[in-house]
mmCIF file of C-alpha atoms and ligand atoms in Angstrom:
data_model
loop_
_atom_site.group_PDB
_atom_site.id
_atom_site.type_symbol
_atom_site.label_atom_id
_atom_site.label_comp_id
_atom_site.label_asym_id
_atom_site.label_seq_id
_atom_site.Cartn_x
_atom_site.Cartn_y
_atom_site.Cartn_z
ATOM 1 C CA MET A 24 -138.767 -14.194 34.788
ATOM 2 C CA MET A 25 -139.388 -12.768 38.268
ATOM 3 C CA ASP A 26 -141.794 -15.556 39.003
ATOM 4 C CA ARG A 27 -139.214 -18.061 37.981
ATOM 5 C CA LEU A 28 -136.533 -16.449 40.151
ATOM 6 C CA LEU A 29 -138.937 -16.223 43.030
ATOM 7 C CA THR A 30 -139.852 -19.862 42.662
ATOM 8 C CA LEU A 31 -136.182 -20.780 42.490
ATOM 9 C CA GLY A 32 -135.492 -18.646 45.549
ATOM 10 C CA ILE A 33 -138.237 -20.290 47.518
ATOM 11 C CA VAL A 34 -137.129 -23.731 46.441
ATOM 12 C CA ASN A 35 -133.554 -22.943 47.453
ATOM 13 C CA SER A 36 -134.433 -21.479 50.805
ATOM 14 C CA ALA A 37 -136.725 -24.408 51.599
ATOM 15 C CA GLN A 38 -133.865 -26.868 51.371
ATOM 16 C CA CYS A 39 -131.764 -27.354 54.469
ATOM 17 C CA SER A 40 -128.513 -25.385 54.118
ATOM 18 C CA PHE A 41 -126.571 -28.325 55.505
ATOM 19 C CA ASN A 42 -127.425 -30.424 52.469
ATOM 20 C CA CYS A 43 -129.097 -33.248 54.319
ATOM 21 C CA GLY A 44 -131.956 -33.247 51.826
ATOM 22 C CA ASP A 45 -134.615 -32.236 54.334
ATOM 23 C CA ILE A 46 -136.795 -29.151 54.346
ATOM 24 C CA GLU A 47 -135.387 -26.349 56.478
ATOM 25 C CA SER A 48 -137.327 -25.191 59.517
ATOM 26 C CA VAL A 49 -136.408 -24.007 62.982
ATOM 27 C CA GLU A 50 -137.230 -27.454 64.364
ATOM 28 C CA HIS A 51 -135.032 -29.036 61.736
ATOM 29 C CA LEU A 52 -132.073 -26.681 62.184
ATOM 30 C CA PHE A 53 -132.123 -27.043 65.999
ATOM 31 C CA PHE A 54 -131.197 -29.939 66.069
ATOM 32 C CA ALA A 55 -133.034 -32.540 64.032
ATOM 33 C CA CYS A 56 -130.600 -32.024 61.139
ATOM 34 C CA PRO A 57 -127.773 -34.619 61.260
ATOM 35 C CA TYR A 58 -125.175 -31.858 60.811
ATOM 36 C CA THR A 59 -126.339 -29.703 63.723
ATOM 37 C CA GLN A 60 -127.395 -32.643 65.899
ATOM 38 C CA TYR A 61 -123.825 -33.935 65.850
ATOM 39 C CA ILE A 62 -122.624 -30.547 67.116
ATOM 40 C CA TRP A 63 -125.266 -30.345 69.831
ATOM 41 C CA ILE A 64 -124.625 -33.872 71.148
ATOM 42 C CA LYS A 65 -120.891 -33.072 71.323
ATOM 43 C CA VAL A 66 -121.578 -29.839 73.186
ATOM 44 C CA LEU A 67 -123.909 -31.652 75.602
ATOM 45 C CA ASN A 68 -121.180 -34.232 76.224
ATOM 46 C CA MET A 69 -118.780 -31.409 77.052
ATOM 47 C CA CYS A 70 -121.327 -30.292 79.664
ATOM 48 C CA ASN A 71 -121.206 -33.864 81.082
ATOM 49 C CA ILE A 72 -124.710 -34.441 79.769
ATOM 50 C CA ASN A 73 -125.111 -37.773 78.066
ATOM 51 C CA ARG A 74 -128.535 -38.025 76.571
ATOM 52 C CA GLN A 75 -130.292 -38.136 73.242
ATOM 53 C CA PHE A 76 -131.386 -35.048 71.433
ATOM 54 C CA PHE A 77 -134.939 -33.851 72.145
ATOM 55 C CA SER A 78 -137.127 -31.819 69.825
ATOM 56 C CA TRP A 79 -136.430 -28.071 69.664
ATOM 57 C CA LEU A 80 -139.278 -27.171 72.026
ATOM 58 C CA GLU A 81 -138.274 -29.906 74.447
ATOM 59 C CA GLU A 82 -134.665 -28.706 74.351
ATOM 60 C CA ILE A 83 -135.814 -25.211 75.302
ATOM 61 C CA GLN A 84 -138.032 -26.648 78.033
ATOM 62 C CA TRP A 85 -135.122 -28.730 79.303
ATOM 63 C CA MET A 86 -132.892 -25.644 79.396
ATOM 64 C CA VAL A 87 -135.521 -23.659 81.277
ATOM 65 C CA GLU A 88 -135.569 -26.395 83.919
ATOM 66 C CA HIS A 89 -131.869 -27.283 83.995
ATOM 67 C CA ALA A 90 -130.008 -24.045 83.268
ATOM 68 C CA ARG A 91 -131.336 -21.914 86.104
ATOM 69 C CA GLY A 92 -129.167 -20.613 88.860
ATOM 70 C CA LYS A 93 -125.634 -19.439 89.483
ATOM 71 C CA ASN A 94 -123.739 -22.718 89.798
ATOM 72 C CA LEU A 95 -121.189 -23.683 87.197
ATOM 73 C CA PRO A 96 -123.072 -26.585 85.563
ATOM 74 C CA GLN A 97 -126.140 -24.403 85.035
ATOM 75 C CA ILE A 98 -124.139 -21.405 83.801
ATOM 76 C CA LEU A 99 -122.238 -23.675 81.444
ATOM 77 C CA ARG A 100 -125.429 -25.170 79.996
ATOM 78 C CA LYS A 101 -126.880 -21.751 79.390
ATOM 79 C CA LEU A 102 -123.710 -20.472 77.705
ATOM 80 C CA ALA A 103 -123.266 -23.634 75.659
ATOM 81 C CA PHE A 104 -126.853 -23.631 74.458
ATOM 82 C CA GLY A 105 -126.753 -19.954 73.469
ATOM 83 C CA ALA A 106 -123.396 -20.336 71.725
ATOM 84 C CA THR A 107 -124.532 -23.416 69.813
ATOM 85 C CA VAL A 108 -127.727 -21.772 68.572
ATOM 86 C CA TYR A 109 -125.752 -18.667 67.579
ATOM 87 C CA HIS A 110 -122.965 -20.468 65.740
ATOM 88 C CA VAL A 111 -125.287 -22.911 63.970
ATOM 89 C CA TRP A 112 -127.326 -19.946 62.777
ATOM 90 C CA MET A 113 -124.173 -18.090 61.638
ATOM 91 C CA GLU A 114 -122.996 -21.152 59.735
ATOM 92 C CA ARG A 115 -126.406 -21.528 58.131
ATOM 93 C CA ASN A 116 -126.217 -17.903 56.941
ATOM 94 C CA ARG A 117 -122.656 -18.300 55.675
ATOM 95 C CA ARG A 118 -123.802 -21.225 53.565
ATOM 96 C CA CYS A 119 -126.874 -19.393 52.319
ATOM 97 C CA PHE A 120 -125.351 -16.045 51.489
ATOM 98 C CA LYS A 121 -121.609 -16.456 51.177
ATOM 99 C CA ASN A 122 -121.336 -20.010 49.907
ATOM 100 C CA CYS A 123 -118.770 -20.553 52.638
ATOM 101 C CA PHE A 124 -118.658 -23.875 54.494
ATOM 102 C CA PHE A 125 -117.104 -24.806 57.815
ATOM 103 C CA PRO A 126 -116.845 -28.412 59.025
ATOM 104 C CA GLN A 127 -118.614 -29.417 62.249
ATOM 105 C CA GLU A 128 -115.384 -29.492 64.257
ATOM 106 C CA SER A 129 -114.763 -25.815 63.414
ATOM 107 C CA ILE A 130 -118.219 -24.880 64.660
ATOM 108 C CA ILE A 131 -117.601 -26.802 67.887
ATOM 109 C CA HIS A 132 -114.286 -24.979 68.215
ATOM 110 C CA LYS A 133 -116.032 -21.604 67.845
ATOM 111 C CA ILE A 134 -118.588 -22.619 70.493
ATOM 112 C CA GLN A 135 -115.750 -23.666 72.808
ATOM 113 C CA GLY A 136 -113.954 -20.360 72.268
ATOM 114 C CA TYR A 137 -117.071 -18.372 73.091
ATOM 115 C CA VAL A 138 -117.946 -20.386 76.206
ATOM 116 C CA THR A 139 -114.433 -20.396 77.667
ATOM 117 C CA ALA A 140 -114.068 -16.656 77.073
ATOM 118 C CA LYS A 141 -117.340 -16.071 78.937
ATOM 119 C CA LEU A 142 -116.457 -18.496 81.729
ATOM 120 C CA SER A 143 -113.090 -16.891 82.367
ATOM 121 C CA GLY A 144 -114.923 -13.637 83.117
ATOM 122 C CA ILE A 145 -117.059 -15.241 85.796
ATOM 123 C CA SER A 146 -115.743 -15.623 89.310
ATOM 124 C CA LEU A 147 -117.051 -18.897 90.614
ATOM 125 C CA GLN A 148 -118.149 -19.467 94.144
ATOM 126 C CA ASN A 149 -117.817 -22.848 95.817
ATOM 127 C CA SER A 150 -115.733 -24.560 93.158
ATOM 128 C CA ASN A 151 -115.295 -28.263 93.710
ATOM 129 C CA GLU A 152 -114.013 -31.437 92.098
ATOM 130 C CA HIS A 153 -117.109 -31.898 89.989
ATOM 131 C CA HIS A 154 -116.663 -28.389 88.602
ATOM 132 C CA HIS A 155 -113.057 -29.163 87.817
ATOM 133 C CA SER A 156 -114.018 -32.238 85.798
ATOM 134 C CA LEU A 157 -116.512 -30.079 83.919
ATOM 135 C CA CYS A 158 -113.976 -27.338 83.182
ATOM 136 C CA ILE A 159 -111.371 -29.628 81.670
ATOM 137 C CA ASN A 160 -113.873 -30.623 78.965
ATOM 138 C CA TRP A 161 -113.580 -27.112 77.598
HETATM 139 ZN ZN1 ZN B 16 -130.553 -30.533 57.503
#
């Protein structure tokens, strides 16, 4: 009986929680999965970044190179990336353990809420027009 439960448990946990039919892994969750990739591309667009999704390790590498420093675009990228990883992971756990499902737009809304709350606490030096166009996305 235990073996059977264990096997079932393993089978369940190996399936992606977003029901895409793929096997769940960190690389899949961030952001190869169609569900999470949609969210990430939207968030990137809100950062005025229009590009395809990279692999998880390449995304991290990209962030290391492009989210350094104290200017708004870099701060925004860092916040947006952290918030997206956090909220995707929270949603994954809700689905796993609470059988509770939020649509992608709700997750994006949560990410927005987190980022704007953080941004409003930061006093920005040398604001300019480009920064303004970035801020209105959020
Ligand atoms: Zn998936």
